[in-house]
Coordinates of C-alpha atoms and ligand atoms in Angstrom, one line a residue:
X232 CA 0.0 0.0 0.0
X233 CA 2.8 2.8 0.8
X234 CA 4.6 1.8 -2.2
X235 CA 1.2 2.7 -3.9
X236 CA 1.4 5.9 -2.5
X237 CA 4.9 6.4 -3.1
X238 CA 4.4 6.0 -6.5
X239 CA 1.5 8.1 -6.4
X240 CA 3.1 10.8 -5.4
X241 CA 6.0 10.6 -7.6
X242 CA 3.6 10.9 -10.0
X243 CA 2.1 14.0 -9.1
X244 CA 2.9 17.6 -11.1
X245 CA 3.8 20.0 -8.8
X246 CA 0.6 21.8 -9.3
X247 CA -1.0 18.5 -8.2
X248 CA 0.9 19.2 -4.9
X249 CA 0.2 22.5 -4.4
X250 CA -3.6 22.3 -4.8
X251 CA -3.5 19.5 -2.7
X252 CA -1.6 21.2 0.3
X253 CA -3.3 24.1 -0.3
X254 CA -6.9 22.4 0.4
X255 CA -5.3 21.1 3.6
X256 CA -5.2 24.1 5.1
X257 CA -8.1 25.6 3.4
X258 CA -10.5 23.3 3.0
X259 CA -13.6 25.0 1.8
X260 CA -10.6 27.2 -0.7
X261 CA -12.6 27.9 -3.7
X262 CA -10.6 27.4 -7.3
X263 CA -9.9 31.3 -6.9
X264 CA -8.9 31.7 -3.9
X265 CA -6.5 28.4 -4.7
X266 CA -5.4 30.1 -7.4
X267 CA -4.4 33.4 -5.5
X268 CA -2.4 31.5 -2.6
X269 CA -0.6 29.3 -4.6
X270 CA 0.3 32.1 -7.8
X271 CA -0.6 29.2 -10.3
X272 CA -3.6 30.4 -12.5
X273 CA -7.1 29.3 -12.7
X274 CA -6.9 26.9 -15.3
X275 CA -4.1 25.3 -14.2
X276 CA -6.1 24.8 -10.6
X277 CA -8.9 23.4 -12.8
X278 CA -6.8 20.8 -14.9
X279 CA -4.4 19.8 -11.9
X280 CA -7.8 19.3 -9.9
X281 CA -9.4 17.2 -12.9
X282 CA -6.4 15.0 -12.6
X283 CA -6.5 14.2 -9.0
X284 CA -9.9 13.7 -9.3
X285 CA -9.2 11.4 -11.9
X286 CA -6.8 9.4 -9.6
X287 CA -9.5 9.3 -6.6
X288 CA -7.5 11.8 -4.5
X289 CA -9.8 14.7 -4.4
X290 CA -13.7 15.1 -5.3
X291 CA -14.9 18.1 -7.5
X292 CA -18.4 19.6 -7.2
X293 CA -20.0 21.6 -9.5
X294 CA -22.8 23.9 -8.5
X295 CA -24.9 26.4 -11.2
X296 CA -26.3 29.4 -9.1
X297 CA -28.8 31.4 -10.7
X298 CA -28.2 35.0 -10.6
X299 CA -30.9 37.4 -10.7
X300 CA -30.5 41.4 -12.0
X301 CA -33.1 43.6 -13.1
X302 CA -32.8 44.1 -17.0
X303 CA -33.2 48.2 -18.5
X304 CA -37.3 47.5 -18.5
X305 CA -36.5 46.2 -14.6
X306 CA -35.1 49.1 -13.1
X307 CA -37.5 51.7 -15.2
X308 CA -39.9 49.8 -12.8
X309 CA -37.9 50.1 -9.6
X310 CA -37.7 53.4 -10.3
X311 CA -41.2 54.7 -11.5
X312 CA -42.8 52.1 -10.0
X313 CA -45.1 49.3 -11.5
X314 CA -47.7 50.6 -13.4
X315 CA -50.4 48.9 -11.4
X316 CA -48.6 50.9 -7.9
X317 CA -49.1 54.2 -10.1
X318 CA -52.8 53.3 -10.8
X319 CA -53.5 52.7 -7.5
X320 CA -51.1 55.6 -6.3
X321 CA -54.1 57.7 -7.9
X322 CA -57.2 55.8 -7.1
X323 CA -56.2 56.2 -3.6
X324 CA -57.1 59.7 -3.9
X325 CA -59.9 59.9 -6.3
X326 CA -61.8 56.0 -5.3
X327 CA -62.4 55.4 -9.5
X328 CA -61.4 56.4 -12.3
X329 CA -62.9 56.1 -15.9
X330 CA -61.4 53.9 -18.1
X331 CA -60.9 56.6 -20.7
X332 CA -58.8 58.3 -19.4
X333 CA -56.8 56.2 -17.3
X334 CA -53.8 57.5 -19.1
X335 CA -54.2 61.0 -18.9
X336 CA -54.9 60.6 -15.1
X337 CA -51.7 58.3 -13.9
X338 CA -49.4 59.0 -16.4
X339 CA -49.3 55.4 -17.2
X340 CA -47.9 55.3 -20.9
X341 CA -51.3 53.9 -23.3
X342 CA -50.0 50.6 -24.3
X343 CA -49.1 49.8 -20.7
X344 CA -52.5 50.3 -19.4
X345 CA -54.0 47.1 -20.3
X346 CA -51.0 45.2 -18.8
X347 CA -52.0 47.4 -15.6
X348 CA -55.6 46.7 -15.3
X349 CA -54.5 43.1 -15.7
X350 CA -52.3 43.2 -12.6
X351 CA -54.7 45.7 -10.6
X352 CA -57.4 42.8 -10.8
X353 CA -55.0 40.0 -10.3
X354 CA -53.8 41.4 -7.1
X355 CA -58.0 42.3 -6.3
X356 CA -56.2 45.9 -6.0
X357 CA -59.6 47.2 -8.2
X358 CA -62.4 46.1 -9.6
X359 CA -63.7 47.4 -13.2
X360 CA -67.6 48.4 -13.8
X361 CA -68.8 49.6 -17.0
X362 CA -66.1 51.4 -17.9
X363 CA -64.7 53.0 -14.6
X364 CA -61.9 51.4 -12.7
X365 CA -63.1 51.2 -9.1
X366 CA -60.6 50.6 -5.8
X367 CA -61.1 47.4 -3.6
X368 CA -60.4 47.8 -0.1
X369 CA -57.8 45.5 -0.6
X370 CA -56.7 47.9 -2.6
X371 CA -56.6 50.7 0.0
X372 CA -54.8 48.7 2.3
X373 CA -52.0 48.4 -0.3
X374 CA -52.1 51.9 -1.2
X375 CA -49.4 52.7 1.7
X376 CA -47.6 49.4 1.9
X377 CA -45.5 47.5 -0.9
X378 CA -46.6 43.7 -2.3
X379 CA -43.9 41.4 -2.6
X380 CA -43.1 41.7 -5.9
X381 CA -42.0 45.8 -5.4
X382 CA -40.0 44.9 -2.5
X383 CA -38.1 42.6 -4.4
X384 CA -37.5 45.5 -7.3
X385 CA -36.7 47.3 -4.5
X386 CA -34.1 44.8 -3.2
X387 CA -32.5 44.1 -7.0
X388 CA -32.3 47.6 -8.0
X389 CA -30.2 48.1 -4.5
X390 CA -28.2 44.9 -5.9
X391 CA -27.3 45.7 -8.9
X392 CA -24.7 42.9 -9.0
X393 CA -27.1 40.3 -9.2
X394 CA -28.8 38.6 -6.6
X395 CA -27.7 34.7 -5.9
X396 CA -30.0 34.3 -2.8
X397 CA -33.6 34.9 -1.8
X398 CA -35.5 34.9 1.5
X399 CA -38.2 32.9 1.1
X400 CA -40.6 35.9 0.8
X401 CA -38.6 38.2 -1.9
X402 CA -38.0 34.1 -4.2
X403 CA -41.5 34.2 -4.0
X404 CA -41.6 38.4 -5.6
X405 CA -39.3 36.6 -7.8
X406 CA -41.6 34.4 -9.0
X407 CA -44.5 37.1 -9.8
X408 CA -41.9 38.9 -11.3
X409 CA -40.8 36.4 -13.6
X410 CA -44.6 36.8 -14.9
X411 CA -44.0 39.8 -16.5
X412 CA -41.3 39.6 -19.7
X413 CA -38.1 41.4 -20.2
X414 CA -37.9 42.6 -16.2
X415 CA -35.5 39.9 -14.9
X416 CA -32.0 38.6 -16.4
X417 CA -30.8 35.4 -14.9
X418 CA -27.4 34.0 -15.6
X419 CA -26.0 30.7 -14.2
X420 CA -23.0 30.8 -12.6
X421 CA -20.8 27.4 -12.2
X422 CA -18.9 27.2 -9.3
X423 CA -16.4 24.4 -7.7
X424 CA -15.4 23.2 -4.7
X425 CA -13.3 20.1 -3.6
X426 CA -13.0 17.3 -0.8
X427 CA -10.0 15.6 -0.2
X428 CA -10.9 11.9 -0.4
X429 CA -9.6 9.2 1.9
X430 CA -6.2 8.6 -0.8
X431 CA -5.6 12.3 -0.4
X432 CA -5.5 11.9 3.3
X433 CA -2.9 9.6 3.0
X434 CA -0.6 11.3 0.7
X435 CA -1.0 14.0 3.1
X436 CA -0.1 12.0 6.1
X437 CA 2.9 10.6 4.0
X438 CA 3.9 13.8 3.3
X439 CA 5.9 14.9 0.0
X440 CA 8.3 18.1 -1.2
X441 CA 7.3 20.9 -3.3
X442 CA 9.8 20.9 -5.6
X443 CA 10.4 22.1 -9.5
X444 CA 10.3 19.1 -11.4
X445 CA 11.4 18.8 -14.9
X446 CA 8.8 16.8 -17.3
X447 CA 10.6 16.7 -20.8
X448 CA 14.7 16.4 -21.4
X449 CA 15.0 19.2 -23.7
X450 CA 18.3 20.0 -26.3
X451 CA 19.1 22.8 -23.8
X452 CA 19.2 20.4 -20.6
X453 CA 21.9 18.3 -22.6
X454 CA 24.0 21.0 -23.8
X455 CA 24.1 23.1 -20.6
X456 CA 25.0 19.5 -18.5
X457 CA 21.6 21.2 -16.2
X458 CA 20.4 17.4 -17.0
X459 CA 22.4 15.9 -14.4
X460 CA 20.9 18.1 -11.2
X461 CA 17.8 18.0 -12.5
X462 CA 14.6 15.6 -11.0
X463 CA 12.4 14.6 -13.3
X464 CA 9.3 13.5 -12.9
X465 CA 7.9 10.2 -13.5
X466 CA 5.5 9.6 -16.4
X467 CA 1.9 8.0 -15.0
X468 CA 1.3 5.9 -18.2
X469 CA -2.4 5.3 -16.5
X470 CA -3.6 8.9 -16.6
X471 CA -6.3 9.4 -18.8
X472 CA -5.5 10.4 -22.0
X473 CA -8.3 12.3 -24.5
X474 CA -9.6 9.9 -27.0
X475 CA -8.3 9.6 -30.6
X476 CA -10.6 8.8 -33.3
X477 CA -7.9 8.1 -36.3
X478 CA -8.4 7.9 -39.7
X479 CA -9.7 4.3 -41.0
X480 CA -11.3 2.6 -43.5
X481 CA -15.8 2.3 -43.5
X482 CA -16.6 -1.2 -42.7
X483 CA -18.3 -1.8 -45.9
X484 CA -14.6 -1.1 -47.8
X485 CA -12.9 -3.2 -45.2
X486 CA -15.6 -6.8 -45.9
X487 CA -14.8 -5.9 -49.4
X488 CA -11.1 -6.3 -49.2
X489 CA -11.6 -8.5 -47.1
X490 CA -13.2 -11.1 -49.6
X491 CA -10.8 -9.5 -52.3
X492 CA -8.1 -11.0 -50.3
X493 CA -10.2 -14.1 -49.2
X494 CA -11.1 -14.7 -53.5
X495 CA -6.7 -13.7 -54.1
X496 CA -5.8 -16.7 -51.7
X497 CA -7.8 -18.7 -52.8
X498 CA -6.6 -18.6 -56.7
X499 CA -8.8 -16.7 -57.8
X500 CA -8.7 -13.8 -60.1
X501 CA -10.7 -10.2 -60.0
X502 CA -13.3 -9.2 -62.8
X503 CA -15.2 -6.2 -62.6
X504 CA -17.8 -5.9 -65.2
X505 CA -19.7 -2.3 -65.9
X506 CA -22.8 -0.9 -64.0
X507 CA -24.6 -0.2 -67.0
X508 CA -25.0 -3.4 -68.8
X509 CA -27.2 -5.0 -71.4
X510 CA -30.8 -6.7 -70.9
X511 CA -28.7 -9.7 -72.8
X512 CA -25.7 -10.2 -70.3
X513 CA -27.9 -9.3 -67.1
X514 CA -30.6 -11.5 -68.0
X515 CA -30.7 -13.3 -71.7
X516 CA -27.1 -15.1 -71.2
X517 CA -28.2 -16.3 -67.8
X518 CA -31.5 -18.2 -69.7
X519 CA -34.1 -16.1 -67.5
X520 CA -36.9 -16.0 -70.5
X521 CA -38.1 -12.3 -71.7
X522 CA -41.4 -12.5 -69.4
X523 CA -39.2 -13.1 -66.4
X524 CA -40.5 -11.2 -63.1
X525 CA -37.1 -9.8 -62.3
X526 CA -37.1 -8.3 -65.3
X527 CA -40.3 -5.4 -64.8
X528 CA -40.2 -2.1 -64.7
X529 CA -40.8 -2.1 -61.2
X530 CA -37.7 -4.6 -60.1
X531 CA -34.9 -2.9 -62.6
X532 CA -33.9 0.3 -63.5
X533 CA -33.9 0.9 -67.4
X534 CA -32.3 3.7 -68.9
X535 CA -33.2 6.1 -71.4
X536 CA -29.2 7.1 -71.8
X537 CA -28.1 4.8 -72.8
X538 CA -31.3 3.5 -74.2
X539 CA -29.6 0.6 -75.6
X540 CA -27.0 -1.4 -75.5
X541 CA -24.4 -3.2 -78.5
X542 CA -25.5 -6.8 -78.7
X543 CA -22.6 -9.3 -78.3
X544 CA -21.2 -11.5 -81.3
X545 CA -24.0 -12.3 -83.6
X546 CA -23.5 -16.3 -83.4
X547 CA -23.7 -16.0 -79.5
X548 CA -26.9 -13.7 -80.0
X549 CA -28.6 -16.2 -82.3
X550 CA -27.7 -19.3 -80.1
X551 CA -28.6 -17.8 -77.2
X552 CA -32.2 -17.5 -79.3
X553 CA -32.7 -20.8 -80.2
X554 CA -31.9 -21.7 -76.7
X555 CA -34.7 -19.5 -75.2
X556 CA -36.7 -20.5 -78.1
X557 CA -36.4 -24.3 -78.4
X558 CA -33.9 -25.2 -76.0
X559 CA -31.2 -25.9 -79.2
X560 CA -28.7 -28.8 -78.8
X561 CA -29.1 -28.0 -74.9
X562 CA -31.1 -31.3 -73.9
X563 CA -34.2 -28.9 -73.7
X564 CA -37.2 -27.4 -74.9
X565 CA -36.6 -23.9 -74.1
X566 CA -38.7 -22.0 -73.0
X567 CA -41.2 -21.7 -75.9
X568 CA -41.6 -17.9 -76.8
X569 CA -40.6 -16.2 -79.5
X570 CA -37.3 -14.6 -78.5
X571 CA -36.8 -10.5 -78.9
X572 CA -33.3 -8.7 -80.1
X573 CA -34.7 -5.3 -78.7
X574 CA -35.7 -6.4 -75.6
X575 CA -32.3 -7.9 -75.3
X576 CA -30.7 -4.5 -76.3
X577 CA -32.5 -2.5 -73.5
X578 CA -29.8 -1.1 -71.2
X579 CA -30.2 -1.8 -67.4
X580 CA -28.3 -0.6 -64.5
X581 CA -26.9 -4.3 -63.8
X582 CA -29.5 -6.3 -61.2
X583 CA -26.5 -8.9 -60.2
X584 CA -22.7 -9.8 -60.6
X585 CA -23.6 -12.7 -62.3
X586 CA -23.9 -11.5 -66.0
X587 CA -20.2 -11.0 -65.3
X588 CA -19.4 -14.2 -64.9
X589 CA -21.3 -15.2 -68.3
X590 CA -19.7 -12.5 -70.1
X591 CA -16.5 -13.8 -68.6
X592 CA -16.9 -17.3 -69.9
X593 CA -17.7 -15.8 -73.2
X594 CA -14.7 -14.1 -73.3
X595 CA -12.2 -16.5 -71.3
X596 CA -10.9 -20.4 -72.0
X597 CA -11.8 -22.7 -69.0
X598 CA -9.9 -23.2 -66.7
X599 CA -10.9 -20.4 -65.1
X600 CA -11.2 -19.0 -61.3
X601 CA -12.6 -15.6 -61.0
X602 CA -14.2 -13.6 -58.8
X603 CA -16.4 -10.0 -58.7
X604 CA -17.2 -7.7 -56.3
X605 CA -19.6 -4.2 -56.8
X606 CA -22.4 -2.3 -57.4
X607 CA -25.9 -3.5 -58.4
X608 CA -28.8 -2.1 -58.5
X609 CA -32.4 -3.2 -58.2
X610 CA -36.2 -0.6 -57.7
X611 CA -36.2 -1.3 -53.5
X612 CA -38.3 1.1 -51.6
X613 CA -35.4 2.0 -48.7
X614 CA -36.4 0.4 -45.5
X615 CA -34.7 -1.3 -42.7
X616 CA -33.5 -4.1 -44.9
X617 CA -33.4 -2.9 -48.8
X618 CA -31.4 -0.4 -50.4
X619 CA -31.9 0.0 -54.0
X620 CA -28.1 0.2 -54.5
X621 CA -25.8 -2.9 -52.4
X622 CA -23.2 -4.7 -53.3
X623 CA -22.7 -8.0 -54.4
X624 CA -19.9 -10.8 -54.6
X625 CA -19.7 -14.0 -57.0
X626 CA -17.9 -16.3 -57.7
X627 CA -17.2 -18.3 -61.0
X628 CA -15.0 -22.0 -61.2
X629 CA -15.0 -23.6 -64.7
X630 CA -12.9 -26.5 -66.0
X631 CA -12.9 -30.3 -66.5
X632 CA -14.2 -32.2 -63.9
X633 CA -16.0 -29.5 -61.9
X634 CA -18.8 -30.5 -59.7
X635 CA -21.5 -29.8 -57.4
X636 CA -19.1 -31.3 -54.6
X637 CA -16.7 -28.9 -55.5
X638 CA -19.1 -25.9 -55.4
X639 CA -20.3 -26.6 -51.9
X640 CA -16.3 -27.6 -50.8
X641 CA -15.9 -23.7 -52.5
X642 CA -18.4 -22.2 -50.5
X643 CA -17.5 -24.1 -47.0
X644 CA -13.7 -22.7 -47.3
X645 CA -15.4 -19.4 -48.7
X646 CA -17.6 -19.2 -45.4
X647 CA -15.1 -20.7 -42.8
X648 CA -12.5 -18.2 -44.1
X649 CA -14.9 -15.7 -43.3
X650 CA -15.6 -16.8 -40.0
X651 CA -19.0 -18.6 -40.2
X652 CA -20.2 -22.2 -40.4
X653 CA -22.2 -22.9 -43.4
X654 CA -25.0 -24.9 -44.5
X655 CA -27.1 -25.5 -47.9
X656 CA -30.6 -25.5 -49.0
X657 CA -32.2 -26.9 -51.9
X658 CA -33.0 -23.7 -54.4
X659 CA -34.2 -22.2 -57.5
X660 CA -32.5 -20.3 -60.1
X661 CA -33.4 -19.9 -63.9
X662 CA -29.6 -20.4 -64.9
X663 CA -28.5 -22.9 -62.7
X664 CA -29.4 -26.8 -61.9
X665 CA -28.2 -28.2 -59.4
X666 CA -28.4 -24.8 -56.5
X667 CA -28.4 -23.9 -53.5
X668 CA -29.1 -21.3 -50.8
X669 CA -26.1 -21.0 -48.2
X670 CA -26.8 -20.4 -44.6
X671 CA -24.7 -19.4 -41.5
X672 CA -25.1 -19.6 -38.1
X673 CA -25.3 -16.9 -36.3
X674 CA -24.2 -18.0 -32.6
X675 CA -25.4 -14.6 -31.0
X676 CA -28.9 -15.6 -32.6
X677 CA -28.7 -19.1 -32.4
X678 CA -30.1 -19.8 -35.6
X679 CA -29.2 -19.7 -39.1
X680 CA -29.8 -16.9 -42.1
X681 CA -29.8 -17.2 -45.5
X682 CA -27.0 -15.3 -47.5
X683 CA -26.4 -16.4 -51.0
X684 CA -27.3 -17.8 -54.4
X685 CA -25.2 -20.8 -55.7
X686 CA -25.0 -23.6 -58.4
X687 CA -24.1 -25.1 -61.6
X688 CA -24.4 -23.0 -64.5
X689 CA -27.0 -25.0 -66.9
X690 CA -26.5 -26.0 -70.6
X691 CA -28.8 -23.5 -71.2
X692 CA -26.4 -20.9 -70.3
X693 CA -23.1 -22.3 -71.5
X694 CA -23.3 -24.0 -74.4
X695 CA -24.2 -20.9 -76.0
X696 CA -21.1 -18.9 -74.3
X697 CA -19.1 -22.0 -76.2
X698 CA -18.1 -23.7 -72.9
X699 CA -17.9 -27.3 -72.8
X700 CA -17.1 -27.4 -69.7
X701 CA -19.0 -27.5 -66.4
X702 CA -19.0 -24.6 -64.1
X703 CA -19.7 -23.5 -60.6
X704 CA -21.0 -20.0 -59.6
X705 CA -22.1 -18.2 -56.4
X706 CA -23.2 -14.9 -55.5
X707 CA -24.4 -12.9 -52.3
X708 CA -24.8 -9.3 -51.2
X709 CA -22.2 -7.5 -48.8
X710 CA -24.1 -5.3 -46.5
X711 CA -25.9 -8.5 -45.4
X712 CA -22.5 -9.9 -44.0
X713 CA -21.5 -6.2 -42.9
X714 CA -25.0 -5.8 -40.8
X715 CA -23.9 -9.4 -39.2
X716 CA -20.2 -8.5 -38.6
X717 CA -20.9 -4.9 -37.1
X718 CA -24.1 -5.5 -35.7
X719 CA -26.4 -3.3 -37.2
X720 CA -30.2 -4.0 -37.6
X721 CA -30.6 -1.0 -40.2
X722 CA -29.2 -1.3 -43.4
X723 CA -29.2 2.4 -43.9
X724 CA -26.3 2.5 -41.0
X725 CA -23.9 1.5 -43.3
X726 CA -24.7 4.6 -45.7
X727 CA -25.3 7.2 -43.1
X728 CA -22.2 8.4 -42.5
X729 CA -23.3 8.3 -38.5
X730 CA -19.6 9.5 -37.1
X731 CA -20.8 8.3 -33.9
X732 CA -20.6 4.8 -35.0
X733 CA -18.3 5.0 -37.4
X734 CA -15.2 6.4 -34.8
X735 CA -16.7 3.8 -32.5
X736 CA -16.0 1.1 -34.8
X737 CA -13.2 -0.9 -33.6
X738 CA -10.3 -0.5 -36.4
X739 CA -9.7 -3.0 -39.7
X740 CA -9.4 -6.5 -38.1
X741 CA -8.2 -7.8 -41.2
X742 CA -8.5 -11.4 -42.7
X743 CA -9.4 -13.9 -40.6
X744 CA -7.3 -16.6 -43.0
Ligands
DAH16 N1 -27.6 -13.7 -58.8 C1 -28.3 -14.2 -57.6 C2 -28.9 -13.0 -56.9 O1 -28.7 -11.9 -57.2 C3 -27.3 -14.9 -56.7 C4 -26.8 -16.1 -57.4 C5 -27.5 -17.3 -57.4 C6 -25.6 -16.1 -58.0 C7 -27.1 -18.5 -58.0 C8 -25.1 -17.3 -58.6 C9 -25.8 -18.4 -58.6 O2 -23.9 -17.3 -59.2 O3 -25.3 -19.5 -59.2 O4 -29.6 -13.2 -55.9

């Protein structure tokens, strides 16, 4: 315990010490009056107090005081009195007096009148009958003694300082006072005070020296020898230090290199693919017919600029077709419609990554590995859980030999690489037979949510692309995995730009490889 307090004390600034001493022998010293007997200034009482409060030596207490003056209005009053006092000052003498000419009578300015006859019949000081203000014999009994609310004018105007405290009596004239508006300023005043706690007491019965200290070995120290006859003083490396929010990346950018780097190590290579793509490599190349739902108005966002888009290579535009048309070479029928160029020419803003990967195979010889992160877009209403713009990630193995094994192997080292234990459900998708849904479990949640889109890319969709090959893709959106990670239940967090949250947010904790 002593060696605590040894160290303590070594730690102390000499300010520390002073304050400290200087509360012994004045304990109820304010932060002035500290400041005076020590010669240090107030705000160097103020921070060496903060810090032995900080260190449970002393206590601080804050106390706001209201302090009352009269404003210009105010002391008009005091002096001339209230206009409901000069009123009555008249009625005194004359019993009533006609409404009329209330003004002319009392000298009470015109537009003050009104407020006047207000206060006279609050305060029963008169009473008014058709037209002529009459005087209550409460009234008369007021006309030689003050109410509350003058003596406290009275009391303000002698105290032009400001007033701090009330007797009961004048805090209630305060109160009537405060009625009227523009009569009474009121500032808060903060003051402090300090208690030496039981640690202080102990330093003080160990006792210490006041004595310059040195904090920081400067050039001058070491080239005037002063270094050696100097005492410095210890650093407390527990003080408190003021937080510092530094510069990092937003959490959305850091899942994203995050799965860059995940996709790198894996073997993988990075496509990227445009935002503004073609009706035909969003939708046509990935077999989902010309009717498909996903394709309305009111699930994709078509553009007038661009209003259309290049078609591919004619032969891949005409196979592709049949394909819709007949099913072609495929193994089957198609889906029985007569196919459109122009509806394939319509440019969207891209719904998906995955007419990346098609474009991809169209344009690459298996084997391939590649992967694509961004944008897409899709007509959501914003709430809670949809934006219309997120970001997606797929995936795209081709090559001899591929399987469905090897897509769900893919996605378990995918998932586990990210942290999360995975699990597949049977699914649907237009371009791929077999698929599957993958879920992770969410331990805090104890139960398992669904997160992307996977399976074998059909004939459908490659034999027109020219692959012979089979092929394995998966996709799924970010800010899903970002809302998991970082705990958000409001998609919109990840957009806001709340600095709250986002200086909060613990730093990049890189890969977990
Ligand atoms: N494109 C799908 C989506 O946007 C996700 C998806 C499903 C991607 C199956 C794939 C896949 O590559 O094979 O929800």
């Amino acid at each position: 315990m002593s060696e605590d307090i040894e160290k303590t004390i070594s730690e102390l600034h000499i300010y520390e010490k002073k304050l400290l001493k200087e509360l012994e022998a004045n304990p109820d010293a304010t932060p002035e009056v500290i400041a005076e007997n020590t010669g240090m200034d107030i705000k160097s009482v103020m921070s060496a107090a903060g810090s032995l409060a900080s260190k449970d030596i002393i206590e601080m207490q804050k106390d706001v005081e209201e302090v009352y003056s009269l404003t210009d209005a105010g002391r008009e009053y005091a002096e001339k009195g209230l206009p409901e006092r000069r009123i009555l000052d008249v009625l005194a003498k004359k019993d009533h007096i006609g409404m009329k000419d209330l003004a002319n009578e009392t000298g009470v300015d015109k537009k003050e009148t009104n407020i006047a006859i207000g206060w006279l019949r609050r305060k029963n000081w008169a009473q008014i009958d058709k037209g002529v203000v009459n005087i209550t014999d409460l009234g008369k009994g007021f006309a030689s003694k003050m109410d509350i609310d003058e003596e406290t004018l009275d009391y303000l105007k002698a105290n032009a300082d400001g007033v701090k405290l009330f007797t009961d009596d004048l805090m209630n004239g305060v109160k009537k006072l405060a009625g009227r508006k523009n009569i009474l300023n009121v500032k808060r005043e903060t003051s402090h005070s300090f208690t030496i706690l039981p640690k202080g007491e102990e330093i003080l019965k160990h006792g210490f020296e006041i004595k310059e200290q040195a904090t920081q070995l400067t050039h001058e120290h070491l080239k005037d020898g002063e270094w050696k006859s100097l005492e410095y003083r210890p650093y407390d490396i527990n003080a408190e230090a003021p937080v510092v929010f530094a510069g990092k990346k937003h959490p959305l950018r850091v899942i994203i290199d995050e799965i860059r780097e995940i996709f790198l190590n894996m073997g993988f290579s990075e496509d990227n693919g445009e935002y503004v793509e073609s009706a035909f490599w969003n939708f046509d190349s990935l077999f989902q017919p010309q009717d498909h739902a996903a394709r309305e108005m009111q699930d994709t966002f078509y553009l007038k600029n661009p209003l259309t888009c290049d078609l591919p290579d004619m032969d891949l535009v005409k196979l592709t077709a049949e394909t819709h048309e007949t099913g072609a070479d495929t193994g089957s029928i198609g889906w029985q419609y007569d196919w459109s160029e122009d509806i394939a020419r319509q440019s969207v803003l891209r719904t998906h990554t995955t007419g990346i990967s098609t474009k991809h195979l169209f344009e690459h010889e298996p084997p391939i590995k590649m992967f694509s992160v961004g944008r897409v877009f899709r007509r959501e209403t914003f709430d809670y859980k949809h934006l219309p713009e997120f970001h997606q990630v797929e995936g795209l193995v081709c090559g001899e030999g591929i399987s469905y094994q090897n897509l769900l192997g893919t996605l378990k080292e995918f998932y586990k690489k990210l942290g999360f234990e995975v699990r597949f459900r049977p699914a649907y998708f237009p371009y791929t037979y077999l698929s599957t849904e993958s879920e992770i479990y969410l331990e805090e949640k104890e139960s398992w949510i669904e997160l992307g889109g996977a399976g074998m890319f059909r004939p459908e969709v490659l034999k027109p692309l020219g692959i012979n090959q089979p092929a394995l893709a998966f996709g799924m959106g970010i800010e899903r995995l970002a809302m998991i990670r970082y705990d958000v239940e409001d998609i919109r967090m990840l957009y806001k730009s709340d600095l709250k949250w986002l200086r909060e947010l613990p730093i990049d904790q890189g890969v977990r490889l």
